[in-house]
mmCIF file of C-alpha atoms in Angstrom:
data_model
loop_
_atom_site.group_PDB
_atom_site.id
_atom_site.type_symbol
_atom_site.label_atom_id
_atom_site.label_comp_id
_atom_site.label_asym_id
_atom_site.label_seq_id
_atom_site.Cartn_x
_atom_site.Cartn_y
_atom_site.Cartn_z
ATOM 1 C CA MET L 1044 -39.555 173.567 -151.765
ATOM 2 C CA SER L 1045 -39.345 170.290 -153.421
ATOM 3 C CA TRP L 1046 -42.128 171.238 -156.146
ATOM 4 C CA ARG L 1047 -41.060 170.887 -159.820
ATOM 5 C CA VAL L 1048 -43.322 173.928 -161.314
ATOM 6 C CA SER L 1049 -43.651 173.990 -165.409
ATOM 7 C CA VAL L 1050 -45.641 175.812 -167.801
ATOM 8 C CA ILE L 1051 -46.928 173.722 -171.147
ATOM 9 C CA SER L 1052 -47.932 175.643 -174.177
ATOM 10 C CA GLY L 1053 -48.648 173.555 -177.110
ATOM 11 C CA THR L 1054 -45.859 170.997 -177.282
ATOM 12 C CA THR L 1055 -43.118 173.140 -175.547
ATOM 13 C CA LYS L 1056 -42.808 172.685 -171.913
ATOM 14 C CA VAL L 1057 -40.617 174.972 -169.649
ATOM 15 C CA TYR L 1058 -39.706 174.402 -165.756
ATOM 16 C CA LEU L 1059 -39.513 177.691 -164.147
ATOM 17 C CA ASP L 1060 -37.554 176.547 -161.326
ATOM 18 C CA ASP L 1061 -34.546 174.684 -163.196
ATOM 19 C CA GLY L 1062 -32.366 176.738 -161.358
ATOM 20 C CA ASP L 1063 -30.108 177.249 -164.616
ATOM 21 C CA ILE L 1064 -32.438 179.710 -166.880
ATOM 22 C CA TYR L 1065 -34.978 180.401 -164.343
ATOM 23 C CA ARG L 1066 -35.794 180.697 -160.939
ATOM 24 C CA LEU L 1067 -39.067 180.649 -159.271
ATOM 25 C CA THR L 1068 -38.847 183.120 -155.878
ATOM 26 C CA GLY L 1069 -42.522 182.987 -155.292
ATOM 27 C CA ILE L 1070 -46.303 182.113 -156.607
ATOM 28 C CA ASN L 1071 -49.443 182.843 -154.806
ATOM 29 C CA GLY L 1072 -52.887 182.317 -155.553
ATOM 30 C CA ILE L 1073 -52.718 178.306 -155.485
ATOM 31 C CA GLY L 1074 -54.610 177.958 -151.850
ATOM 32 C CA MET L 1075 -58.045 177.411 -151.319
ATOM 33 C CA VAL L 1076 -60.285 178.107 -154.486
ATOM 34 C CA PRO L 1077 -62.224 181.485 -154.219
ATOM 35 C CA LEU L 1078 -66.002 181.285 -154.264
ATOM 36 C CA GLU L 1079 -68.697 183.718 -153.652
ATOM 37 C CA ARG L 1080 -71.907 183.094 -151.754
ATOM 38 C CA ILE L 1081 -75.314 183.918 -153.495
ATOM 39 C CA VAL L 1082 -77.685 185.322 -151.582
ATOM 40 C CA GLU L 1083 -81.118 186.771 -151.898
ATOM 41 C CA SER L 1084 -83.485 188.965 -150.166
ATOM 42 C CA GLY L 1085 -87.042 190.261 -149.706
ATOM 43 C CA PRO L 1086 -88.506 193.688 -149.434
ATOM 44 C CA MET L 1087 -89.049 193.704 -145.815
ATOM 45 C CA GLN L 1088 -86.406 191.116 -144.740
ATOM 46 C CA HIS L 1089 -83.481 191.777 -142.515
ATOM 47 C CA GLY L 1090 -80.308 190.513 -143.930
ATOM 48 C CA ASP L 1091 -80.620 188.032 -146.685
ATOM 49 C CA SER L 1092 -80.952 184.316 -147.487
ATOM 50 C CA ASP L 1093 -78.137 182.263 -148.545
ATOM 51 C CA VAL L 1094 -79.128 180.237 -151.466
ATOM 52 C CA GLY L 1095 -75.818 178.657 -152.433
ATOM 53 C CA TYR L 1096 -72.296 179.303 -153.893
ATOM 54 C CA ARG L 1097 -70.253 179.300 -157.010
ATOM 55 C CA LEU L 1098 -66.714 178.862 -157.462
ATOM 56 C CA ARG L 1099 -64.933 182.490 -159.295
ATOM 57 C CA ALA L 1100 -61.784 182.276 -161.388
ATOM 58 C CA ARG L 1101 -58.740 182.013 -159.817
ATOM 59 C CA VAL L 1102 -55.328 184.345 -160.326
ATOM 60 C CA ILE L 1103 -52.083 183.186 -159.809
ATOM 61 C CA ASN L 1104 -49.151 185.537 -159.434
ATOM 62 C CA LEU L 1105 -45.609 184.295 -160.198
ATOM 63 C CA ALA L 1106 -42.410 185.695 -159.458
ATOM 64 C CA ILE L 1107 -39.307 184.934 -161.173
ATOM 65 C CA ILE L 1108 -35.906 185.623 -161.889
ATOM 66 C CA ALA L 1109 -34.530 184.970 -165.319
ATOM 67 C CA LYS L 1110 -30.620 184.631 -166.576
ATOM 68 C CA GLY L 1111 -29.586 187.171 -168.706
ATOM 69 C CA GLY L 1112 -25.842 187.312 -169.460
ATOM 70 C CA THR L 1113 -25.024 189.152 -172.408
ATOM 71 C CA ASP L 1114 -27.114 191.411 -173.896
ATOM 72 C CA SER L 1115 -27.701 189.314 -176.738
ATOM 73 C CA ASP L 1116 -28.471 186.412 -173.875
ATOM 74 C CA TRP L 1117 -30.855 188.623 -172.444
ATOM 75 C CA PHE L 1118 -33.023 189.236 -175.159
ATOM 76 C CA GLN L 1119 -33.445 185.589 -176.283
ATOM 77 C CA CYS L 1120 -34.495 184.930 -172.737
ATOM 78 C CA ARG L 1121 -36.494 188.066 -172.981
ATOM 79 C CA ASP L 1122 -38.033 186.509 -176.262
ATOM 80 C CA ALA L 1123 -38.324 182.795 -175.354
ATOM 81 C CA LEU L 1124 -40.731 184.173 -172.168
ATOM 82 C CA LEU L 1125 -42.729 186.380 -174.308
ATOM 83 C CA ARG L 1126 -43.273 183.195 -177.030
ATOM 84 C CA LEU L 1127 -44.474 181.199 -173.815
ATOM 85 C CA PHE L 1128 -46.640 183.889 -171.963
ATOM 86 C CA ARG L 1129 -48.411 185.971 -174.663
ATOM 87 C CA PRO L 1130 -52.095 186.813 -174.970
ATOM 88 C CA ALA L 1131 -53.734 183.822 -176.636
ATOM 89 C CA ASP L 1132 -57.157 182.020 -176.975
ATOM 90 C CA SER L 1133 -55.401 178.605 -176.425
ATOM 91 C CA ALA L 1134 -54.756 177.788 -172.671
ATOM 92 C CA LEU L 1135 -51.392 177.561 -170.792
ATOM 93 C CA LYS L 1136 -51.328 174.705 -168.526
ATOM 94 C CA LEU L 1137 -49.389 175.417 -164.857
ATOM 95 C CA ARG L 1138 -48.065 172.253 -163.573
ATOM 96 C CA ILE L 1139 -47.062 171.754 -160.022
ATOM 97 C CA ALA L 1140 -45.426 168.299 -159.373
ATOM 98 C CA ASP L 1141 -43.542 166.248 -157.009
ATOM 99 C CA ILE L 1142 -42.442 162.400 -156.665
ATOM 100 C CA ASP L 1143 -45.842 161.460 -155.338
ATOM 101 C CA MET L 1144 -48.445 164.146 -157.079
ATOM 102 C CA VAL L 1145 -49.446 166.066 -160.065
ATOM 103 C CA ARG L 1146 -51.792 169.160 -160.537
ATOM 104 C CA GLN L 1147 -52.440 171.065 -163.315
ATOM 105 C CA ILE L 1148 -54.455 174.250 -164.119
ATOM 106 C CA ASP L 1149 -55.430 175.652 -167.427
ATOM 107 C CA CYS L 1150 -54.711 179.321 -167.531
ATOM 108 C CA HIS L 1151 -54.425 182.636 -169.440
ATOM 109 C CA PHE L 1152 -51.452 185.037 -169.492
ATOM 110 C CA ALA L 1153 -53.576 188.063 -167.648
ATOM 111 C CA GLY L 1154 -51.028 190.695 -166.923
ATOM 112 C CA ALA L 1155 -48.066 192.676 -167.307
ATOM 113 C CA MET L 1156 -44.692 191.503 -167.909
ATOM 114 C CA GLU L 1157 -41.576 193.794 -167.267
ATOM 115 C CA MET L 1158 -37.966 192.213 -167.740
ATOM 116 C CA THR L 1159 -35.580 195.149 -166.131
ATOM 117 C CA PRO L 1160 -32.027 193.953 -166.351
ATOM 118 C CA GLU L 1161 -30.146 193.901 -162.829
ATOM 119 C CA VAL L 1162 -27.120 195.947 -162.707
ATOM 120 C CA GLY L 1163 -24.043 194.122 -161.935
ATOM 121 C CA ILE L 1164 -21.168 191.627 -163.469
ATOM 122 C CA ALA L 1165 -22.245 189.527 -166.020
ATOM 123 C CA PRO L 1166 -24.109 186.792 -165.915
ATOM 124 C CA ARG L 1167 -27.152 189.037 -165.233
ATOM 125 C CA TRP L 1168 -30.366 188.052 -163.952
ATOM 126 C CA GLN L 1169 -33.555 190.311 -164.269
ATOM 127 C CA ARG L 1170 -36.630 190.078 -162.111
ATOM 128 C CA LEU L 1171 -40.224 189.679 -163.479
ATOM 129 C CA GLY L 1172 -43.320 188.842 -162.259
ATOM 130 C CA ILE L 1173 -46.297 187.256 -164.375
ATOM 131 C CA GLN L 1174 -50.239 186.898 -163.706
ATOM 132 C CA LEU L 1175 -52.237 183.884 -164.950
ATOM 133 C CA ARG L 1176 -55.938 183.923 -164.864
ATOM 134 C CA ALA L 1177 -57.719 180.356 -164.509
ATOM 135 C CA PRO L 1178 -61.074 180.141 -165.594
ATOM 136 C CA ASP L 1179 -62.245 176.863 -164.027
ATOM 137 C CA PRO L 1180 -60.430 177.352 -160.487
ATOM 138 C CA THR L 1181 -59.742 173.818 -159.894
ATOM 139 C CA PHE L 1182 -56.788 171.827 -160.276
ATOM 140 C CA TYR L 1183 -56.786 168.504 -161.850
ATOM 141 C CA ASP L 1184 -54.523 165.372 -162.510
ATOM 142 C CA PRO L 1185 -53.573 165.084 -166.040
ATOM 143 C CA GLU L 1186 -53.181 161.467 -165.912
ATOM 144 C CA GLY L 1187 -56.693 160.829 -165.624
ATOM 145 C CA GLU L 1188 -59.084 158.096 -165.020
ATOM 146 C CA SER L 1189 -61.218 155.868 -167.401
ATOM 147 C CA VAL L 1190 -63.684 152.985 -167.182
ATOM 148 C CA MET L 1191 -64.449 150.740 -169.712
ATOM 149 C CA PHE L 1192 -67.925 148.800 -170.029
ATOM 150 C CA VAL L 1193 -66.661 145.811 -172.319
ATOM 151 C CA LEU L 1194 -69.836 143.885 -173.503
ATOM 152 C CA GLY L 1195 -69.190 140.126 -174.128
ATOM 153 C CA VAL L 1196 -72.687 139.100 -175.514
ATOM 154 C CA GLY L 1197 -73.848 135.743 -176.504
ATOM 155 C CA THR L 1198 -76.256 133.517 -177.283
ATOM 156 C CA GLU L 1199 -75.917 132.390 -172.726
ATOM 157 C CA ALA L 1200 -75.676 134.651 -170.042
ATOM 158 C CA MET L 1201 -71.728 134.884 -169.183
ATOM 159 C CA GLU L 1202 -69.791 137.189 -166.346
ATOM 160 C CA VAL L 1203 -67.905 139.767 -167.501
ATOM 161 C CA PRO L 1204 -64.695 140.837 -164.882
ATOM 162 C CA LEU L 1205 -65.453 144.229 -164.266
ATOM 163 C CA GLU L 1206 -64.770 146.620 -161.327
ATOM 164 C CA VAL L 1207 -68.045 145.227 -160.282
ATOM 165 C CA PRO L 1208 -68.801 141.724 -161.860
ATOM 166 C CA TRP L 1209 -71.900 141.900 -163.496
ATOM 167 C CA MET L 1210 -74.085 139.439 -166.189
ATOM 168 C CA VAL L 1211 -75.248 139.736 -169.714
ATOM 169 C CA GLY L 1212 -77.106 137.667 -171.851
ATOM 170 C CA VAL L 1213 -78.027 137.453 -175.328
ATOM 171 C CA SER L 1214 -78.261 140.984 -176.332
ATOM 172 C CA ALA L 1215 -79.709 142.947 -173.427
ATOM 173 C CA ILE L 1216 -77.525 144.839 -171.105
ATOM 174 C CA SER L 1217 -77.702 145.173 -167.420
ATOM 175 C CA ALA L 1218 -74.148 145.996 -166.294
ATOM 176 C CA SER L 1219 -72.676 148.240 -163.401
ATOM 177 C CA ALA L 1220 -69.252 149.490 -162.699
ATOM 178 C CA VAL L 1221 -67.371 151.607 -160.508
ATOM 179 C CA CYS L 1222 -65.977 155.024 -161.160
ATOM 180 C CA VAL L 1223 -63.924 156.354 -158.342
ATOM 181 C CA ASN L 1224 -62.988 160.125 -157.885
ATOM 182 C CA PRO L 1225 -59.886 160.612 -155.572
ATOM 183 C CA GLY L 1226 -60.108 164.253 -155.653
ATOM 184 C CA SER L 1227 -62.049 166.867 -153.675
ATOM 185 C CA TRP L 1228 -64.153 168.168 -156.090
ATOM 186 C CA LEU L 1229 -66.401 166.741 -158.484
ATOM 187 C CA ALA L 1230 -65.129 165.730 -162.213
ATOM 188 C CA TYR L 1231 -67.207 165.907 -165.483
ATOM 189 C CA PRO L 1232 -66.503 162.900 -167.710
ATOM 190 C CA THR L 1233 -66.433 162.475 -171.106
ATOM 191 C CA ILE L 1234 -68.677 159.286 -172.166
ATOM 192 C CA THR L 1235 -67.953 157.329 -175.566
ATOM 193 C CA ILE L 1236 -70.897 154.913 -176.617
ATOM 194 C CA THR L 1237 -69.873 152.669 -179.108
ATOM 195 C CA GLY L 1238 -73.102 150.555 -181.102
ATOM 196 C CA PRO L 1239 -74.440 148.584 -181.857
ATOM 197 C CA ILE L 1240 -76.900 149.325 -178.941
ATOM 198 C CA ASP L 1241 -80.524 150.464 -178.442
ATOM 199 C CA ASP L 1242 -82.369 152.582 -176.150
ATOM 200 C CA PRO L 1243 -79.021 153.288 -173.472
ATOM 201 C CA ILE L 1244 -79.418 154.514 -170.622
ATOM 202 C CA LEU L 1245 -76.417 155.228 -168.215
ATOM 203 C CA THR L 1246 -77.034 156.134 -164.654
ATOM 204 C CA ASN L 1247 -74.736 157.069 -162.012
ATOM 205 C CA GLU L 1248 -76.561 155.500 -158.938
ATOM 206 C CA THR L 1249 -74.615 157.261 -156.369
ATOM 207 C CA ILE L 1250 -75.933 160.585 -157.215
ATOM 208 C CA GLY L 1251 -79.190 159.743 -158.969
ATOM 209 C CA GLU L 1252 -78.244 161.154 -162.368
ATOM 210 C CA LYS L 1253 -78.876 159.928 -165.829
ATOM 211 C CA LEU L 1254 -78.492 160.005 -169.788
ATOM 212 C CA ASP L 1255 -80.869 158.412 -171.021
ATOM 213 C CA PHE L 1256 -81.269 157.948 -175.020
ATOM 214 C CA SER L 1257 -84.533 155.918 -174.847
ATOM 215 C CA GLY L 1258 -85.629 155.594 -178.402
ATOM 216 C CA THR L 1259 -82.624 156.243 -180.120
ATOM 217 C CA SER L 1260 -80.300 153.129 -181.987
ATOM 218 C CA ILE L 1261 -76.928 153.638 -182.552
ATOM 219 C CA ALA L 1262 -75.414 151.537 -185.289
ATOM 220 C CA ALA L 1263 -72.466 149.493 -185.142
ATOM 221 C CA GLY L 1264 -69.219 151.361 -185.403
ATOM 222 C CA VAL L 1265 -70.755 154.543 -184.884
ATOM 223 C CA ASP L 1266 -69.612 156.792 -181.513
ATOM 224 C CA TYR L 1267 -71.852 158.929 -179.645
ATOM 225 C CA VAL L 1268 -69.434 161.053 -177.611
ATOM 226 C CA ILE L 1269 -71.166 162.819 -174.707
ATOM 227 C CA ASP L 1270 -69.011 166.047 -173.297
ATOM 228 C CA CYS L 1271 -70.468 166.636 -169.880
ATOM 229 C CA ARG L 1272 -67.744 169.587 -169.202
ATOM 230 C CA TYR L 1273 -68.599 173.179 -168.514
ATOM 231 C CA GLY L 1274 -68.488 175.184 -171.895
ATOM 232 C CA ARG L 1275 -69.454 172.247 -173.981
ATOM 233 C CA LYS L 1276 -72.532 169.680 -172.821
ATOM 234 C CA THR L 1277 -72.819 168.367 -176.219
ATOM 235 C CA VAL L 1278 -73.787 164.865 -177.721
ATOM 236 C CA ILE L 1279 -71.819 164.206 -181.134
ATOM 237 C CA ARG L 1280 -72.491 161.462 -183.549
ATOM 238 C CA SER L 1281 -69.000 160.666 -185.027
ATOM 239 C CA SER L 1282 -70.152 159.335 -188.471
ATOM 240 C CA ASP L 1283 -71.139 162.708 -189.177
ATOM 241 C CA GLY L 1284 -70.413 165.187 -186.494
ATOM 242 C CA ALA L 1285 -74.043 165.716 -186.170
ATOM 243 C CA ASN L 1286 -75.056 167.232 -182.682
ATOM 244 C CA ARG L 1287 -77.288 164.450 -181.085
ATOM 245 C CA VAL L 1288 -78.477 166.256 -177.724
ATOM 246 C CA GLY L 1289 -81.987 166.188 -178.933
ATOM 247 C CA ASP L 1290 -81.798 162.332 -178.602
ATOM 248 C CA LEU L 1291 -81.750 162.587 -174.723
ATOM 249 C CA THR L 1292 -84.958 162.313 -173.147
ATOM 250 C CA GLU L 1293 -85.790 165.556 -171.386
ATOM 251 C CA ASP L 1294 -85.397 164.006 -167.716
ATOM 252 C CA SER L 1295 -81.780 163.525 -168.444
ATOM 253 C CA ASN L 1296 -79.146 165.202 -166.534
ATOM 254 C CA LEU L 1297 -76.567 166.501 -169.267
ATOM 255 C CA ALA L 1298 -75.995 169.938 -167.241
ATOM 256 C CA THR L 1299 -75.092 168.324 -164.167
ATOM 257 C CA PHE L 1300 -74.214 164.467 -165.049
ATOM 258 C CA ARG L 1301 -70.811 164.207 -163.115
ATOM 259 C CA ILE L 1302 -68.369 161.866 -161.035
ATOM 260 C CA ASP L 1303 -68.500 162.972 -157.698
ATOM 261 C CA SER L 1304 -66.327 163.408 -154.884
ATOM 262 C CA ASP L 1305 -66.074 162.507 -151.234
ATOM 263 C CA PRO L 1306 -68.239 163.231 -148.933
ATOM 264 C CA ASP L 1307 -71.218 163.578 -151.712
ATOM 265 C CA ALA L 1308 -70.254 160.287 -152.666
ATOM 266 C CA PRO L 1309 -68.430 158.492 -149.711
ATOM 267 C CA GLY L 1310 -65.127 157.481 -150.575
ATOM 268 C CA GLY L 1311 -65.383 159.317 -153.652
ATOM 269 C CA ILE L 1312 -67.407 155.755 -154.731
ATOM 270 C CA ASN L 1313 -69.567 156.316 -157.644
ATOM 271 C CA VAL L 1314 -71.718 153.068 -158.849
ATOM 272 C CA LEU L 1315 -72.604 153.677 -162.634
ATOM 273 C CA SER L 1316 -75.347 151.348 -164.131
ATOM 274 C CA LEU L 1317 -75.397 150.809 -167.858
ATOM 275 C CA THR L 1318 -78.788 149.162 -169.673
ATOM 276 C CA GLY L 1319 -79.831 148.594 -173.305
ATOM 277 C CA ALA L 1320 -80.500 146.207 -175.951
ATOM 278 C CA GLY L 1321 -79.476 145.024 -179.797
ATOM 279 C CA ALA L 1322 -75.769 144.755 -178.354
ATOM 280 C CA ASN L 1323 -73.026 142.616 -179.407
ATOM 281 C CA ALA L 1324 -69.560 141.922 -178.633
ATOM 282 C CA ASN L 1325 -68.382 145.145 -180.261
ATOM 283 C CA THR L 1326 -70.702 147.461 -178.279
ATOM 284 C CA ARG L 1327 -68.305 149.628 -175.974
ATOM 285 C CA VAL L 1328 -69.022 152.067 -173.315
ATOM 286 C CA VAL L 1329 -66.171 154.363 -171.974
ATOM 287 C CA VAL L 1330 -65.751 157.160 -169.466
ATOM 288 C CA GLN L 1331 -63.138 159.209 -169.089
ATOM 289 C CA TYR L 1332 -62.573 162.021 -166.296
ATOM 290 C CA ASN L 1333 -60.137 163.540 -164.420
ATOM 291 C CA ALA L 1334 -59.890 164.061 -160.726
ATOM 292 C CA ARG L 1335 -60.088 167.781 -159.627
ATOM 293 C CA TYR L 1336 -58.935 169.532 -156.510
#
């Protein structure tokens, strides 16, 4: 197997297949994402009606042998693993990589870890099994993607070199750019709008969803950070940390705004448009996301 499998906890990164201290002998639970169908039925209905699906949390099992050597070596190895795999609120990052790709998933330690020393001549190895649980069952590319709307506003209209060229004149904005999701699952972005800008509206034209701040003025140097990820769905103003989700119009799509994947967005191509007023050369809009699989 040409994969390199590692676990990252904070700033600590440990390879589980280095062949010196650890050897990964098995891993399962990394195939197709687990899901369940959502159904409903009426009192006189035969069978039921399928109304959709949802992804379930993923359970990953690791089989490892760890080098022991002397009794002291064995306890040091055991302590190191217990520091890495321990009950904690912060997530572990399980990373699988080869020459051409990197896939990562956020997990929590979820099972017992027995380390019974092997009987035999030193250096001794011990077998252990570790169970991880990933609340979000999709893998992602940790490298991430980023698209920036750079606004060159002047007294005359000018062309700004983006993936999709657009024109801007005086302080009115009508821009578009392309976000490409190379993954096989939708990606929820984090968007930073830096003022000055009035009435900004960001629309994913490919899926017909928008983030509409009509009636809102974002002052020069102030960031609005819109986090569309599950468990967040927030709008935070950087200058004071205030929650500004109420600045979105009622028909905005904060809950579902995303960078979609193929085939819902053919080729993974999402065309985003931006409109607004009162901007200048310091105005910025940045869309950041991780391709998910």
